[in-house]
Amino acid sequence: EAGVAQSPRYKIIEKRQSVAFWCNPISGHATLYWYQQILGQGPKLLIQFQNNGVVDDSQLPKDRFSAERLKGVDSTLKIQPAKLEDSAVYLCASSLAASGYSYEQYFGPGTRLTVT
Amino acid sequence: AQSVTQPDIHITVSEGASLELRCNYSYGATPYLFWYVQSPGQGLQLLLKYFSGDTLVQGIKGFEAEFKRSQSSFNLRKPSVHWSDAAEYFCAVGDAGNNRKLIWGLGTSLAVNP
């Protein structure tokens, strides 16, 4: 079974530029998560999708971050414009469902973003 | 509010020694508990989970964890550490009342001396 795929793995941009990250979850997984992980910290949930609907985006800085999951499969996270404090690893995860006991989340390798 | 505390920011052990990483949680109901491991430059991998039943759970890579409700703890253990176990370890609790969101600890960094 293929895991969660993310691209690119690394990205360096200047502040005020825009950047987009792509995620393809495990086949059949209805729930998709985007996390931001700053060095030395635990993951911070940015947004959670159930199929193509948003379940939780309470910690997404909506003035600069956006995310979509149009067909309920893969997803894109965008930052525009980027700030220095956005330097972090962006992790995508998926789980079978957001109901029942399916709490298990499976993570992709992440995208390391450096904003200069 | 629900929270997870990992009291040890960094731990160093010798290869072959035993390991225990501490995790304490604050949660009103029966918790769903997880341990994840993150190797350098990698994503997070699930080591083990506790939902119900036997309070001693076995995971991958020779790890185990014990749920102790009276102490609100879910400590991770391994009898003999290998150099490849050097990584960041995260404890998390599933929040049943909040779309099963995972509440994460800040992590414990494990170094292994040869």
PDB file of C-alpha atoms in Angstrom:
ATOM      1  CA  GLU A   1       0.000   0.000   0.000  1.00  0.00           C
ATOM      2  CA  ALA A   2       1.435   3.368  -0.998  1.00  0.00           C
ATOM      3  CA  GLY A   3       1.884   5.900   1.777  1.00  0.00           C
ATOM      4  CA  VAL A   4       1.074   9.594   1.903  1.00  0.00           C
ATOM      5  CA  ALA A   5       2.929  11.440  -0.838  1.00  0.00           C
ATOM      6  CA  GLN A   6       4.072  15.034  -0.570  1.00  0.00           C
ATOM      7  CA  SER A   7       5.928  17.369  -2.866  1.00  0.00           C
ATOM      8  CA  PRO A   8       8.198  19.157  -2.989  1.00  0.00           C
ATOM      9  CA  ARG A   9      10.415  17.830  -0.184  1.00  0.00           C
ATOM     10  CA  TYR A  10      12.305  21.106   0.155  1.00  0.00           C
ATOM     11  CA  LYS A  11      11.565  24.674  -0.828  1.00  0.00           C
ATOM     12  CA  ILE A  12      13.455  27.905  -0.323  1.00  0.00           C
ATOM     13  CA  ILE A  13      11.717  31.187  -1.071  1.00  0.00           C
ATOM     14  CA  GLU A  14      12.085  34.832  -0.195  1.00  0.00           C
ATOM     15  CA  LYS A  15       9.646  36.571   2.098  1.00  0.00           C
ATOM     16  CA  ARG A  16       6.562  37.936   0.369  1.00  0.00           C
ATOM     17  CA  GLN A  17       6.766  35.236  -2.302  1.00  0.00           C
ATOM     18  CA  SER A  18       4.109  32.559  -2.641  1.00  0.00           C
ATOM     19  CA  VAL A  19       4.501  28.787  -2.359  1.00  0.00           C
ATOM     20  CA  ALA A  20       2.291  25.742  -2.758  1.00  0.00           C
ATOM     21  CA  PHE A  21       2.556  22.249  -1.336  1.00  0.00           C
ATOM     22  CA  TRP A  22       0.843  19.160  -2.654  1.00  0.00           C
ATOM     23  CA  CYS A  23      -0.348  16.067  -0.826  1.00  0.00           C
ATOM     24  CA  ASN A  24      -1.809  12.786  -2.034  1.00  0.00           C
ATOM     25  CA  PRO A  25      -3.246  10.734   0.846  1.00  0.00           C
ATOM     26  CA  ILE A  26      -3.463   6.984   1.169  1.00  0.00           C
ATOM     27  CA  SER A  27      -6.098   5.622  -1.173  1.00  0.00           C
ATOM     28  CA  GLY A  28      -9.519   5.441   0.461  1.00  0.00           C
ATOM     29  CA  HIS A  29      -8.646   7.732   3.358  1.00  0.00           C
ATOM     30  CA  ALA A  30     -11.467  10.211   3.801  1.00  0.00           C
ATOM     31  CA  THR A  31      -9.731  12.552   6.227  1.00  0.00           C
ATOM     32  CA  LEU A  32      -6.742  14.688   5.352  1.00  0.00           C
ATOM     33  CA  TYR A  33      -4.728  16.930   7.666  1.00  0.00           C
ATOM     34  CA  TRP A  34      -2.149  19.642   7.136  1.00  0.00           C
ATOM     35  CA  TYR A  35       0.236  20.358  10.016  1.00  0.00           C
ATOM     36  CA  GLN A  36       2.931  22.921  10.562  1.00  0.00           C
ATOM     37  CA  GLN A  37       5.924  21.760  12.588  1.00  0.00           C
ATOM     38  CA  ILE A  38       8.391  24.381  13.700  1.00  0.00           C
ATOM     39  CA  LEU A  39      11.814  23.108  14.703  1.00  0.00           C
ATOM     40  CA  GLY A  40      11.798  21.747  18.232  1.00  0.00           C
ATOM     41  CA  GLN A  41       8.017  21.678  18.529  1.00  0.00           C
ATOM     42  CA  GLY A  42       5.202  19.233  18.043  1.00  0.00           C
ATOM     43  CA  PRO A  43       2.921  19.348  15.002  1.00  0.00           C
ATOM     44  CA  LYS A  44       0.313  22.108  14.911  1.00  0.00           C
ATOM     45  CA  LEU A  45      -2.877  21.324  13.022  1.00  0.00           C
ATOM     46  CA  LEU A  46      -3.593  23.885  10.331  1.00  0.00           C
ATOM     47  CA  ILE A  47      -6.597  22.342   8.636  1.00  0.00           C
ATOM     48  CA  GLN A  48      -8.569  19.105   8.588  1.00  0.00           C
ATOM     49  CA  PHE A  49     -10.673  17.926   5.643  1.00  0.00           C
ATOM     50  CA  GLN A  50     -13.335  15.250   5.679  1.00  0.00           C
ATOM     51  CA  ASN A  51     -13.650  14.252   2.031  1.00  0.00           C
ATOM     52  CA  ASN A  52     -13.646  17.670   0.338  1.00  0.00           C
ATOM     53  CA  GLY A  53     -15.220  19.603   3.213  1.00  0.00           C
ATOM     54  CA  VAL A  54     -13.346  21.550   5.894  1.00  0.00           C
ATOM     55  CA  VAL A  55     -13.844  20.165   9.409  1.00  0.00           C
ATOM     56  CA  ASP A  56     -11.417  22.361  11.329  1.00  0.00           C
ATOM     57  CA  ASP A  57      -9.382  25.331  10.157  1.00  0.00           C
ATOM     58  CA  SER A  58      -9.343  27.222  13.437  1.00  0.00           C
ATOM     59  CA  GLN A  59      -5.545  27.530  13.494  1.00  0.00           C
ATOM     60  CA  LEU A  60      -5.067  28.362   9.823  1.00  0.00           C
ATOM     61  CA  PRO A  61      -3.836  31.957   9.310  1.00  0.00           C
ATOM     62  CA  LYS A  62      -6.445  32.694   6.717  1.00  0.00           C
ATOM     63  CA  ASP A  63      -4.993  36.022   5.700  1.00  0.00           C
ATOM     64  CA  ARG A  64      -2.080  34.221   4.058  1.00  0.00           C
ATOM     65  CA  PHE A  65      -2.738  30.488   4.085  1.00  0.00           C
ATOM     66  CA  SER A  66      -5.287  28.639   1.988  1.00  0.00           C
ATOM     67  CA  ALA A  67      -5.965  24.985   1.328  1.00  0.00           C
ATOM     68  CA  GLU A  68      -8.251  23.011  -0.902  1.00  0.00           C
ATOM     69  CA  ARG A  69      -9.222  19.424  -1.532  1.00  0.00           C
ATOM     70  CA  LEU A  70     -11.457  19.742  -4.535  1.00  0.00           C
ATOM     71  CA  LYS A  71     -12.219  16.124  -5.419  1.00  0.00           C
ATOM     72  CA  GLY A  72     -11.847  14.681  -1.971  1.00  0.00           C
ATOM     73  CA  VAL A  73      -8.507  13.103  -2.782  1.00  0.00           C
ATOM     74  CA  ASP A  74      -5.341  15.143  -3.093  1.00  0.00           C
ATOM     75  CA  SER A  75      -4.874  18.543  -1.527  1.00  0.00           C
ATOM     76  CA  THR A  76      -2.903  21.748  -1.958  1.00  0.00           C
ATOM     77  CA  LEU A  77      -1.740  24.128   0.771  1.00  0.00           C
ATOM     78  CA  LYS A  78      -0.713  27.614  -0.309  1.00  0.00           C
ATOM     79  CA  ILE A  79       1.038  30.454   1.455  1.00  0.00           C
ATOM     80  CA  GLN A  80       0.816  33.921  -0.036  1.00  0.00           C
ATOM     81  CA  PRO A  81       2.701  36.028   0.907  1.00  0.00           C
ATOM     82  CA  ALA A  82       5.213  34.097   2.965  1.00  0.00           C
ATOM     83  CA  LYS A  83       6.773  35.487   6.131  1.00  0.00           C
ATOM     84  CA  LEU A  84      10.012  34.532   7.845  1.00  0.00           C
ATOM     85  CA  GLU A  85       8.071  32.833  10.646  1.00  0.00           C
ATOM     86  CA  ASP A  86       6.510  30.425   8.134  1.00  0.00           C
ATOM     87  CA  SER A  87       9.802  28.546   7.966  1.00  0.00           C
ATOM     88  CA  ALA A  88       8.833  25.075   9.131  1.00  0.00           C
ATOM     89  CA  VAL A  89       8.113  21.553   7.997  1.00  0.00           C
ATOM     90  CA  TYR A  90       4.634  21.130   6.551  1.00  0.00           C
ATOM     91  CA  LEU A  91       3.270  17.676   7.164  1.00  0.00           C
ATOM     92  CA  CYS A  92       0.321  16.067   5.473  1.00  0.00           C
ATOM     93  CA  ALA A  93      -1.469  13.161   7.119  1.00  0.00           C
ATOM     94  CA  SER A  94      -4.491  11.053   6.318  1.00  0.00           C
ATOM     95  CA  SER A  95      -6.786   8.736   8.208  1.00  0.00           C
ATOM     96  CA  LEU A  96      -9.450   6.296   7.182  1.00  0.00           C
ATOM     97  CA  ALA A  97     -12.280   8.312   8.744  1.00  0.00           C
ATOM     98  CA  ALA A  98     -13.013  10.909  11.365  1.00  0.00           C
ATOM     99  CA  SER A  99     -15.595   8.714  13.021  1.00  0.00           C
ATOM    100  CA  GLY A 100     -15.477   5.488  14.928  1.00  0.00           C
ATOM    101  CA  TYR A 101     -12.082   4.560  16.295  1.00  0.00           C
ATOM    102  CA  SER A 102     -10.054   5.615  13.292  1.00  0.00           C
ATOM    103  CA  TYR A 103      -7.857   8.112  15.028  1.00  0.00           C
ATOM    104  CA  GLU A 104      -4.746   6.711  13.446  1.00  0.00           C
ATOM    105  CA  GLN A 105      -3.088   9.223  11.226  1.00  0.00           C
ATOM    106  CA  TYR A 106      -0.507   8.304   8.615  1.00  0.00           C
ATOM    107  CA  PHE A 107       2.039  10.941   7.751  1.00  0.00           C
ATOM    108  CA  GLY A 108       3.901  11.888   4.631  1.00  0.00           C
ATOM    109  CA  PRO A 109       7.609  12.803   4.671  1.00  0.00           C
ATOM    110  CA  GLY A 110       6.867  16.529   4.895  1.00  0.00           C
ATOM    111  CA  THR A 111       8.004  19.614   3.006  1.00  0.00           C
ATOM    112  CA  ARG A 112      10.737  21.678   4.616  1.00  0.00           C
ATOM    113  CA  LEU A 113      10.125  25.352   3.838  1.00  0.00           C
ATOM    114  CA  THR A 114      12.786  27.978   4.379  1.00  0.00           C
ATOM    115  CA  VAL A 115      11.784  31.615   4.002  1.00  0.00           C
ATOM    116  CA  THR A 116      14.697  34.036   3.647  1.00  0.00           C
TER     117      THR A 116
ATOM    118  CA  ALA B   1      -8.529  21.780  28.361  1.00  0.00           C
ATOM    119  CA  GLN B   2      -6.956  18.633  27.041  1.00  0.00           C
ATOM    120  CA  SER B   3      -3.186  18.597  27.094  1.00  0.00           C
ATOM    121  CA  VAL B   4      -0.199  16.308  26.797  1.00  0.00           C
ATOM    122  CA  THR B   5       3.033  16.779  28.716  1.00  0.00           C
ATOM    123  CA  GLN B   6       6.332  15.153  27.902  1.00  0.00           C
ATOM    124  CA  PRO B   7       8.513  16.189  30.840  1.00  0.00           C
ATOM    125  CA  ASP B   8      11.834  15.251  29.250  1.00  0.00           C
ATOM    126  CA  ILE B   9      12.954  17.451  26.391  1.00  0.00           C
ATOM    127  CA  HIS B  10      16.099  15.462  25.728  1.00  0.00           C
ATOM    128  CA  ILE B  11      17.342  12.066  26.880  1.00  0.00           C
ATOM    129  CA  THR B  12      20.627  10.329  26.194  1.00  0.00           C
ATOM    130  CA  VAL B  13      21.081   6.599  26.734  1.00  0.00           C
ATOM    131  CA  SER B  14      23.781   4.109  25.890  1.00  0.00           C
ATOM    132  CA  GLU B  15      23.152   1.490  23.249  1.00  0.00           C
ATOM    133  CA  GLY B  16      21.789  -1.653  24.882  1.00  0.00           C
ATOM    134  CA  ALA B  17      20.402   0.218  27.869  1.00  0.00           C
ATOM    135  CA  SER B  18      16.711   0.304  28.723  1.00  0.00           C
ATOM    136  CA  LEU B  19      14.574   3.302  27.880  1.00  0.00           C
ATOM    137  CA  GLU B  20      11.504   4.935  29.342  1.00  0.00           C
ATOM    138  CA  LEU B  21       9.973   8.083  27.877  1.00  0.00           C
ATOM    139  CA  ARG B  22       7.330   9.778  29.977  1.00  0.00           C
ATOM    140  CA  CYS B  23       3.968  11.084  28.843  1.00  0.00           C
ATOM    141  CA  ASN B  24       1.242  12.593  31.000  1.00  0.00           C
ATOM    142  CA  TYR B  25      -2.126  13.691  29.706  1.00  0.00           C
ATOM    143  CA  SER B  26      -5.057  15.714  30.857  1.00  0.00           C
ATOM    144  CA  TYR B  27      -8.341  14.452  29.469  1.00  0.00           C
ATOM    145  CA  GLY B  28     -11.801  14.140  30.908  1.00  0.00           C
ATOM    146  CA  ALA B  29     -12.892  10.849  29.419  1.00  0.00           C
ATOM    147  CA  THR B  30     -11.231   7.628  28.373  1.00  0.00           C
ATOM    148  CA  PRO B  31      -8.319   8.743  26.250  1.00  0.00           C
ATOM    149  CA  TYR B  32      -7.127   7.383  22.960  1.00  0.00           C
ATOM    150  CA  LEU B  33      -3.339   7.528  23.236  1.00  0.00           C
ATOM    151  CA  PHE B  34      -0.572   7.336  20.698  1.00  0.00           C
ATOM    152  CA  TRP B  35       3.197   7.345  20.435  1.00  0.00           C
ATOM    153  CA  TYR B  36       4.796   8.512  17.194  1.00  0.00           C
ATOM    154  CA  VAL B  37       8.461   8.569  16.213  1.00  0.00           C
ATOM    155  CA  GLN B  38      10.113  11.040  13.869  1.00  0.00           C
ATOM    156  CA  SER B  39      13.564  10.248  12.508  1.00  0.00           C
ATOM    157  CA  PRO B  40      15.636  13.153  11.182  1.00  0.00           C
ATOM    158  CA  GLY B  41      14.183  14.503   7.964  1.00  0.00           C
ATOM    159  CA  GLN B  42      11.265  12.087   8.058  1.00  0.00           C
ATOM    160  CA  GLY B  43       7.557  12.257   8.736  1.00  0.00           C
ATOM    161  CA  LEU B  44       5.916  10.816  11.794  1.00  0.00           C
ATOM    162  CA  GLN B  45       5.500   7.063  12.153  1.00  0.00           C
ATOM    163  CA  LEU B  46       2.999   5.458  14.498  1.00  0.00           C
ATOM    164  CA  LEU B  47       4.741   3.271  17.093  1.00  0.00           C
ATOM    165  CA  LEU B  48       1.708   2.115  19.054  1.00  0.00           C
ATOM    166  CA  LYS B  49      -1.730   3.106  20.256  1.00  0.00           C
ATOM    167  CA  TYR B  50      -4.095   2.507  23.143  1.00  0.00           C
ATOM    168  CA  PHE B  51      -7.857   2.561  22.736  1.00  0.00           C
ATOM    169  CA  SER B  52      -9.136   0.139  25.364  1.00  0.00           C
ATOM    170  CA  GLY B  53      -8.502  -3.259  26.914  1.00  0.00           C
ATOM    171  CA  ASP B  54      -5.094  -4.446  28.013  1.00  0.00           C
ATOM    172  CA  THR B  55      -3.231  -1.496  29.452  1.00  0.00           C
ATOM    173  CA  LEU B  56       0.138  -2.785  28.234  1.00  0.00           C
ATOM    174  CA  VAL B  57       0.342  -2.346  24.481  1.00  0.00           C
ATOM    175  CA  GLN B  58       2.982  -3.619  22.129  1.00  0.00           C
ATOM    176  CA  GLY B  59       4.174  -1.647  19.161  1.00  0.00           C
ATOM    177  CA  ILE B  60       6.640  -1.809  16.351  1.00  0.00           C
ATOM    178  CA  LYS B  61      10.430  -1.853  16.693  1.00  0.00           C
ATOM    179  CA  GLY B  62      10.270  -3.548  20.102  1.00  0.00           C
ATOM    180  CA  PHE B  63       8.515  -0.690  21.884  1.00  0.00           C
ATOM    181  CA  GLU B  64       5.752  -1.023  24.433  1.00  0.00           C
ATOM    182  CA  ALA B  65       3.714   1.427  26.478  1.00  0.00           C
ATOM    183  CA  GLU B  66       1.611   1.143  29.605  1.00  0.00           C
ATOM    184  CA  PHE B  67      -1.556   3.100  30.240  1.00  0.00           C
ATOM    185  CA  LYS B  68      -2.006   4.023  33.902  1.00  0.00           C
ATOM    186  CA  ARG B  69      -5.294   5.793  34.457  1.00  0.00           C
ATOM    187  CA  SER B  70      -4.531   6.604  38.102  1.00  0.00           C
ATOM    188  CA  GLN B  71      -1.396   8.463  37.074  1.00  0.00           C
ATOM    189  CA  SER B  72      -2.735   9.856  33.781  1.00  0.00           C
ATOM    190  CA  SER B  73       0.336   8.448  32.129  1.00  0.00           C
ATOM    191  CA  PHE B  74       1.234   6.526  29.006  1.00  0.00           C
ATOM    192  CA  ASN B  75       4.979   5.913  29.225  1.00  0.00           C
ATOM    193  CA  LEU B  76       6.919   4.382  26.365  1.00  0.00           C
ATOM    194  CA  ARG B  77       9.513   1.714  27.082  1.00  0.00           C
ATOM    195  CA  LYS B  78      12.091  -0.394  25.316  1.00  0.00           C
ATOM    196  CA  PRO B  79      14.265  -2.969  27.081  1.00  0.00           C
ATOM    197  CA  SER B  80      17.350  -2.511  24.914  1.00  0.00           C
ATOM    198  CA  VAL B  81      17.935   0.559  22.781  1.00  0.00           C
ATOM    199  CA  HIS B  82      19.605   0.402  19.377  1.00  0.00           C
ATOM    200  CA  TRP B  83      21.532   3.263  17.772  1.00  0.00           C
ATOM    201  CA  SER B  84      18.821   3.499  15.110  1.00  0.00           C
ATOM    202  CA  ASP B  85      16.287   4.470  17.790  1.00  0.00           C
ATOM    203  CA  ALA B  86      17.793   7.961  17.972  1.00  0.00           C
ATOM    204  CA  ALA B  87      14.892  10.182  16.973  1.00  0.00           C
ATOM    205  CA  GLU B  88      12.188  12.510  18.240  1.00  0.00           C
ATOM    206  CA  TYR B  89       9.312  10.837  20.061  1.00  0.00           C
ATOM    207  CA  PHE B  90       5.857  12.365  20.346  1.00  0.00           C
ATOM    208  CA  CYS B  91       2.980  11.396  22.584  1.00  0.00           C
ATOM    209  CA  ALA B  92      -0.550  12.365  21.509  1.00  0.00           C
ATOM    210  CA  VAL B  93      -4.106  12.021  22.793  1.00  0.00           C
ATOM    211  CA  GLY B  94      -7.174  11.841  20.560  1.00  0.00           C
ATOM    212  CA  ASP B  95      -9.887  14.333  21.410  1.00  0.00           C
ATOM    213  CA  ALA B  96     -13.184  12.536  20.886  1.00  0.00           C
ATOM    214  CA  GLY B  97     -15.148  15.709  21.339  1.00  0.00           C
ATOM    215  CA  ASN B  98     -13.264  17.697  18.743  1.00  0.00           C
ATOM    216  CA  ASN B  99     -13.370  15.766  15.489  1.00  0.00           C
ATOM    217  CA  ARG B 100     -10.868  13.318  16.933  1.00  0.00           C
ATOM    218  CA  LYS B 101      -8.165  15.935  16.695  1.00  0.00           C
ATOM    219  CA  LEU B 102      -4.816  14.807  18.060  1.00  0.00           C
ATOM    220  CA  ILE B 103      -3.402  16.848  20.926  1.00  0.00           C
ATOM    221  CA  TRP B 104       0.386  16.597  20.771  1.00  0.00           C
ATOM    222  CA  GLY B 105       3.161  16.792  23.317  1.00  0.00           C
ATOM    223  CA  LEU B 106       6.257  18.826  22.526  1.00  0.00           C
ATOM    224  CA  GLY B 107       8.342  15.735  21.990  1.00  0.00           C
ATOM    225  CA  THR B 108      11.369  14.070  23.565  1.00  0.00           C
ATOM    226  CA  SER B 109      14.613  13.960  21.645  1.00  0.00           C
ATOM    227  CA  LEU B 110      16.476  10.685  22.141  1.00  0.00           C
ATOM    228  CA  ALA B 111      20.217  10.392  21.585  1.00  0.00           C
ATOM    229  CA  VAL B 112      21.948   7.001  21.723  1.00  0.00           C
ATOM    230  CA  ASN B 113      25.619   6.706  22.652  1.00  0.00           C
ATOM    231  CA  PRO B 114      27.559   3.824  21.105  1.00  0.00           C
TER     232      PRO B 114
END
